[in-house]
Amino acid sequence: MKTKLNTYNVQLLLLVFLAWDPARLVLANIQEDEAKNNITIFTRILDRLLDGYDNRLRPGLGDSITEVFTNIYVTSFGPVSDTDMEYTIDVFFRQKWKDERLKFKGPMNILRLNNLMASKIWTPDTFFHNGKKSVAHNMTMPNKLLRIQDDGTLLYTMRLTVQAECPMHLEDFPMDAHSCPLKFGSY
């Protein structure tokens, strides 16, 4: 009984000693301070970027066109309805452009932001020409991502489900071949 008690006391002392390691505490404090500094720097960069920024004006207004590059990653396609002449497609829709007003200098070269920032920054007015219905996914929060690079390049990604029309010429049904494009552009 006494041996078990002594073993227990030694284990408890060892546990307390390991938990009270001053070097570990100092390292934890340094990491916590670095995290707080990064948050402070991140906040300052965002505050400076948005100070005087007007999201109603497109980048380069009056000087040049704003070139928007797009990319679509299809996660699912279908169903296709021959009676309604439409199809459904789930996609990650990515748009990339440059906004000189959003250049920044800091210890990080990319700011990864949530969907709330997208409403504070100019975004392209892209729509689907042959879209009947488009739904942005919102489970558990809006499925949107905004990244700003230090040179002012933005990447805006959102998850969408699009119902689009697909004119079908059913002359040799059910052996027809169809092309169902997804057409999009700017207003």
mmCIF file of C-alpha atoms in Angstrom:
data_model
loop_
_atom_site.group_PDB
_atom_site.id
_atom_site.type_symbol
_atom_site.label_atom_id
_atom_site.label_comp_id
_atom_site.label_asym_id
_atom_site.label_seq_id
_atom_site.Cartn_x
_atom_site.Cartn_y
_atom_site.Cartn_z
ATOM 1 C CA MET A 1 0.000 0.000 0.000
ATOM 2 C CA LYS A 2 2.817 2.363 0.979
ATOM 3 C CA THR A 3 4.696 1.560 -2.272
ATOM 4 C CA LYS A 4 1.625 2.335 -4.371
ATOM 5 C CA LEU A 5 1.174 5.632 -2.529
ATOM 6 C CA ASN A 6 4.827 6.584 -3.058
ATOM 7 C CA THR A 7 4.608 5.674 -6.753
ATOM 8 C CA TYR A 8 1.471 7.786 -7.042
ATOM 9 C CA ASN A 9 3.191 10.742 -5.328
ATOM 10 C CA VAL A 10 6.236 10.472 -7.617
ATOM 11 C CA GLN A 11 3.988 10.367 -10.698
ATOM 12 C CA LEU A 12 2.033 13.360 -9.449
ATOM 13 C CA LEU A 13 5.224 15.337 -8.758
ATOM 14 C CA LEU A 14 6.597 14.416 -12.180
ATOM 15 C CA LEU A 15 3.356 15.524 -13.822
ATOM 16 C CA VAL A 16 3.378 18.825 -11.925
ATOM 17 C CA PHE A 17 7.061 19.345 -12.786
ATOM 18 C CA LEU A 18 6.460 18.697 -16.500
ATOM 19 C CA ALA A 19 3.411 20.923 -16.560
ATOM 20 C CA TRP A 20 5.332 23.694 -14.775
ATOM 21 C CA ASP A 21 8.218 23.695 -17.232
ATOM 22 C CA PRO A 22 9.195 27.416 -17.469
ATOM 23 C CA ALA A 23 10.622 27.011 -20.986
ATOM 24 C CA ARG A 24 7.300 25.604 -22.185
ATOM 25 C CA LEU A 25 5.432 28.507 -20.560
ATOM 26 C CA VAL A 26 7.755 31.069 -22.170
ATOM 27 C CA LEU A 27 7.319 29.429 -25.585
ATOM 28 C CA ALA A 28 3.530 29.410 -25.166
ATOM 29 C CA ASN A 29 3.599 33.117 -24.227
ATOM 30 C CA ILE A 30 5.770 33.961 -27.254
ATOM 31 C CA GLN A 31 3.422 32.065 -29.594
ATOM 32 C CA GLU A 32 0.418 33.806 -28.049
ATOM 33 C CA ASP A 33 2.097 37.222 -28.488
ATOM 34 C CA GLU A 34 2.949 36.409 -32.129
ATOM 35 C CA ALA A 35 -0.664 35.406 -32.805
ATOM 36 C CA LYS A 36 -1.908 38.666 -31.249
ATOM 37 C CA ASN A 37 0.622 40.654 -33.312
ATOM 38 C CA ASN A 38 -0.489 38.909 -36.525
ATOM 39 C CA ILE A 39 -4.126 39.688 -35.739
ATOM 40 C CA THR A 40 -3.218 43.328 -35.065
ATOM 41 C CA ILE A 41 -1.200 43.578 -38.308
ATOM 42 C CA PHE A 42 -3.978 41.838 -40.257
ATOM 43 C CA THR A 43 -6.582 44.257 -38.828
ATOM 44 C CA ARG A 44 -4.433 47.305 -39.640
ATOM 45 C CA ILE A 45 -3.927 46.149 -43.227
ATOM 46 C CA LEU A 46 -7.680 45.614 -43.692
ATOM 47 C CA ASP A 47 -8.518 48.976 -42.105
ATOM 48 C CA ARG A 48 -6.042 50.764 -44.414
ATOM 49 C CA LEU A 49 -7.338 48.939 -47.491
ATOM 50 C CA LEU A 50 -10.951 49.851 -46.805
ATOM 51 C CA ASP A 51 -10.277 53.459 -45.735
ATOM 52 C CA GLY A 52 -11.768 55.539 -48.577
ATOM 53 C CA TYR A 53 -12.468 52.453 -50.706
ATOM 54 C CA ASP A 54 -15.709 52.708 -52.713
ATOM 55 C CA ASN A 55 -17.036 49.272 -53.653
ATOM 56 C CA ARG A 56 -19.523 50.815 -56.089
ATOM 57 C CA LEU A 57 -16.689 51.737 -58.472
ATOM 58 C CA ARG A 58 -14.985 49.073 -60.519
ATOM 59 C CA PRO A 59 -11.179 48.952 -60.566
ATOM 60 C CA GLY A 60 -9.585 51.175 -63.205
ATOM 61 C CA LEU A 61 -12.797 53.143 -63.801
ATOM 62 C CA GLY A 62 -12.186 55.677 -66.563
ATOM 63 C CA ASP A 63 -8.655 54.437 -67.251
ATOM 64 C CA SER A 64 -8.919 50.857 -68.447
ATOM 65 C CA ILE A 65 -11.133 47.807 -68.620
ATOM 66 C CA THR A 66 -11.260 45.390 -65.718
ATOM 67 C CA GLU A 67 -10.355 41.963 -67.008
ATOM 68 C CA VAL A 68 -12.025 39.179 -65.020
ATOM 69 C CA PHE A 69 -10.733 35.636 -65.432
ATOM 70 C CA THR A 70 -13.153 32.827 -64.636
ATOM 71 C CA ASN A 71 -12.843 29.176 -63.788
ATOM 72 C CA ILE A 72 -15.589 26.645 -63.148
ATOM 73 C CA TYR A 73 -15.070 23.390 -61.297
ATOM 74 C CA VAL A 74 -18.069 21.104 -61.837
ATOM 75 C CA THR A 75 -18.951 19.004 -58.786
ATOM 76 C CA SER A 76 -22.080 17.410 -60.299
ATOM 77 C CA PHE A 77 -24.107 17.556 -63.501
ATOM 78 C CA GLY A 78 -27.730 16.570 -63.817
ATOM 79 C CA PRO A 79 -30.502 15.857 -63.959
ATOM 80 C CA VAL A 80 -31.180 16.836 -67.560
ATOM 81 C CA SER A 81 -34.863 17.369 -68.336
ATOM 82 C CA ASP A 82 -35.903 16.913 -71.963
ATOM 83 C CA THR A 83 -39.467 18.050 -71.190
ATOM 84 C CA ASP A 84 -38.377 21.364 -69.600
ATOM 85 C CA MET A 85 -35.276 21.592 -71.810
ATOM 86 C CA GLU A 86 -33.012 22.391 -68.879
ATOM 87 C CA TYR A 87 -30.242 20.904 -66.778
ATOM 88 C CA THR A 88 -28.878 21.367 -63.261
ATOM 89 C CA ILE A 89 -25.206 21.814 -62.474
ATOM 90 C CA ASP A 90 -23.332 22.261 -59.166
ATOM 91 C CA VAL A 91 -20.120 24.246 -59.463
ATOM 92 C CA PHE A 92 -17.403 26.166 -57.711
ATOM 93 C CA PHE A 93 -17.380 29.431 -59.659
ATOM 94 C CA ARG A 94 -14.087 31.324 -59.400
ATOM 95 C CA GLN A 95 -13.400 34.851 -60.578
ATOM 96 C CA LYS A 96 -10.017 36.574 -60.537
ATOM 97 C CA TRP A 97 -9.204 40.227 -61.223
ATOM 98 C CA LYS A 98 -6.854 42.993 -60.167
ATOM 99 C CA ASP A 99 -7.801 46.032 -58.102
ATOM 100 C CA GLU A 100 -4.860 48.436 -57.728
ATOM 101 C CA ARG A 101 -6.634 50.098 -54.786
ATOM 102 C CA LEU A 102 -6.168 46.916 -52.740
ATOM 103 C CA LYS A 103 -2.366 46.622 -52.915
ATOM 104 C CA PHE A 104 -0.765 46.211 -49.504
ATOM 105 C CA LYS A 105 2.544 45.618 -47.749
ATOM 106 C CA GLY A 106 2.875 43.357 -44.762
ATOM 107 C CA PRO A 107 4.423 40.177 -43.408
ATOM 108 C CA MET A 108 1.871 38.059 -45.302
ATOM 109 C CA ASN A 109 1.363 38.175 -49.065
ATOM 110 C CA ILE A 110 -2.214 36.800 -49.123
ATOM 111 C CA LEU A 111 -5.187 37.865 -47.020
ATOM 112 C CA ARG A 112 -7.750 35.049 -46.744
ATOM 113 C CA LEU A 113 -11.120 36.554 -45.947
ATOM 114 C CA ASN A 114 -14.601 35.236 -45.304
ATOM 115 C CA ASN A 115 -17.811 36.068 -47.130
ATOM 116 C CA LEU A 116 -18.459 39.225 -45.063
ATOM 117 C CA MET A 117 -15.574 41.027 -46.785
ATOM 118 C CA ALA A 118 -17.017 40.322 -50.229
ATOM 119 C CA SER A 119 -19.781 42.860 -49.595
ATOM 120 C CA LYS A 120 -17.196 45.567 -48.809
ATOM 121 C CA ILE A 121 -15.171 45.087 -51.991
ATOM 122 C CA TRP A 122 -16.116 45.547 -55.639
ATOM 123 C CA THR A 123 -17.075 42.221 -57.204
ATOM 124 C CA PRO A 124 -17.989 41.539 -60.847
ATOM 125 C CA ASP A 125 -21.674 41.643 -61.805
ATOM 126 C CA THR A 126 -21.506 38.218 -63.436
ATOM 127 C CA PHE A 127 -24.721 36.409 -64.309
ATOM 128 C CA PHE A 128 -25.703 33.307 -66.292
ATOM 129 C CA HIS A 129 -27.314 34.270 -69.621
ATOM 130 C CA ASN A 130 -29.147 30.963 -69.979
ATOM 131 C CA GLY A 131 -29.721 30.502 -66.261
ATOM 132 C CA LYS A 132 -33.290 29.950 -65.111
ATOM 133 C CA LYS A 133 -32.367 29.800 -61.438
ATOM 134 C CA SER A 134 -29.088 30.122 -59.532
ATOM 135 C CA VAL A 135 -28.663 29.354 -55.850
ATOM 136 C CA ALA A 136 -25.592 30.197 -53.767
ATOM 137 C CA HIS A 137 -24.984 27.588 -51.066
ATOM 138 C CA ASN A 138 -25.367 28.863 -47.508
ATOM 139 C CA MET A 139 -25.011 25.805 -45.270
ATOM 140 C CA THR A 140 -23.826 26.486 -42.471
ATOM 141 C CA MET A 141 -22.736 29.879 -43.730
ATOM 142 C CA PRO A 142 -22.372 31.342 -47.230
ATOM 143 C CA ASN A 143 -19.949 29.192 -49.245
ATOM 144 C CA LYS A 144 -17.840 32.101 -50.454
ATOM 145 C CA LEU A 145 -14.140 32.815 -50.173
ATOM 146 C CA LEU A 146 -12.214 35.978 -50.967
ATOM 147 C CA ARG A 147 -8.422 36.170 -51.192
ATOM 148 C CA ILE A 148 -6.449 39.353 -51.733
ATOM 149 C CA GLN A 149 -2.813 39.135 -52.829
ATOM 150 C CA ASP A 150 -0.360 41.888 -51.944
ATOM 151 C CA ASP A 151 -0.280 43.066 -55.597
ATOM 152 C CA GLY A 152 -4.064 43.701 -55.534
ATOM 153 C CA THR A 153 -5.096 40.476 -57.280
ATOM 154 C CA LEU A 154 -8.363 39.076 -55.928
ATOM 155 C CA LEU A 155 -9.751 35.549 -56.100
ATOM 156 C CA TYR A 156 -13.450 35.229 -55.342
ATOM 157 C CA THR A 157 -14.900 31.714 -55.132
ATOM 158 C CA MET A 158 -18.484 30.660 -54.502
ATOM 159 C CA ARG A 159 -20.407 27.402 -54.625
ATOM 160 C CA LEU A 160 -23.504 27.511 -56.831
ATOM 161 C CA THR A 161 -26.284 25.304 -58.117
ATOM 162 C CA VAL A 162 -27.499 26.538 -61.498
ATOM 163 C CA GLN A 163 -30.578 25.476 -63.463
ATOM 164 C CA ALA A 164 -29.916 26.458 -67.071
ATOM 165 C CA GLU A 165 -31.884 26.139 -70.264
ATOM 166 C CA CYS A 166 -30.650 23.782 -72.928
ATOM 167 C CA PRO A 167 -32.518 23.919 -76.246
ATOM 168 C CA MET A 168 -32.829 20.355 -77.482
ATOM 169 C CA HIS A 169 -33.702 19.316 -81.007
ATOM 170 C CA LEU A 170 -35.395 15.978 -80.480
ATOM 171 C CA GLU A 171 -35.512 14.794 -84.088
ATOM 172 C CA ASP A 172 -33.938 11.379 -83.520
ATOM 173 C CA PHE A 173 -35.060 10.756 -79.918
ATOM 174 C CA PRO A 174 -33.635 9.006 -77.927
ATOM 175 C CA MET A 175 -30.479 8.887 -80.091
ATOM 176 C CA ASP A 176 -29.996 12.666 -80.264
ATOM 177 C CA ALA A 177 -26.747 14.364 -79.258
ATOM 178 C CA HIS A 178 -27.005 17.662 -77.436
ATOM 179 C CA SER A 179 -24.726 20.437 -76.391
ATOM 180 C CA CYS A 180 -25.760 22.208 -73.188
ATOM 181 C CA PRO A 181 -23.530 25.236 -72.665
ATOM 182 C CA LEU A 182 -23.453 27.376 -69.536
ATOM 183 C CA LYS A 183 -23.295 30.956 -70.795
ATOM 184 C CA PHE A 184 -22.290 33.762 -68.470
ATOM 185 C CA GLY A 185 -21.141 37.337 -68.719
ATOM 186 C CA SER A 186 -21.367 40.793 -67.230
ATOM 187 C CA TYR A 187 -24.348 43.125 -67.308
#
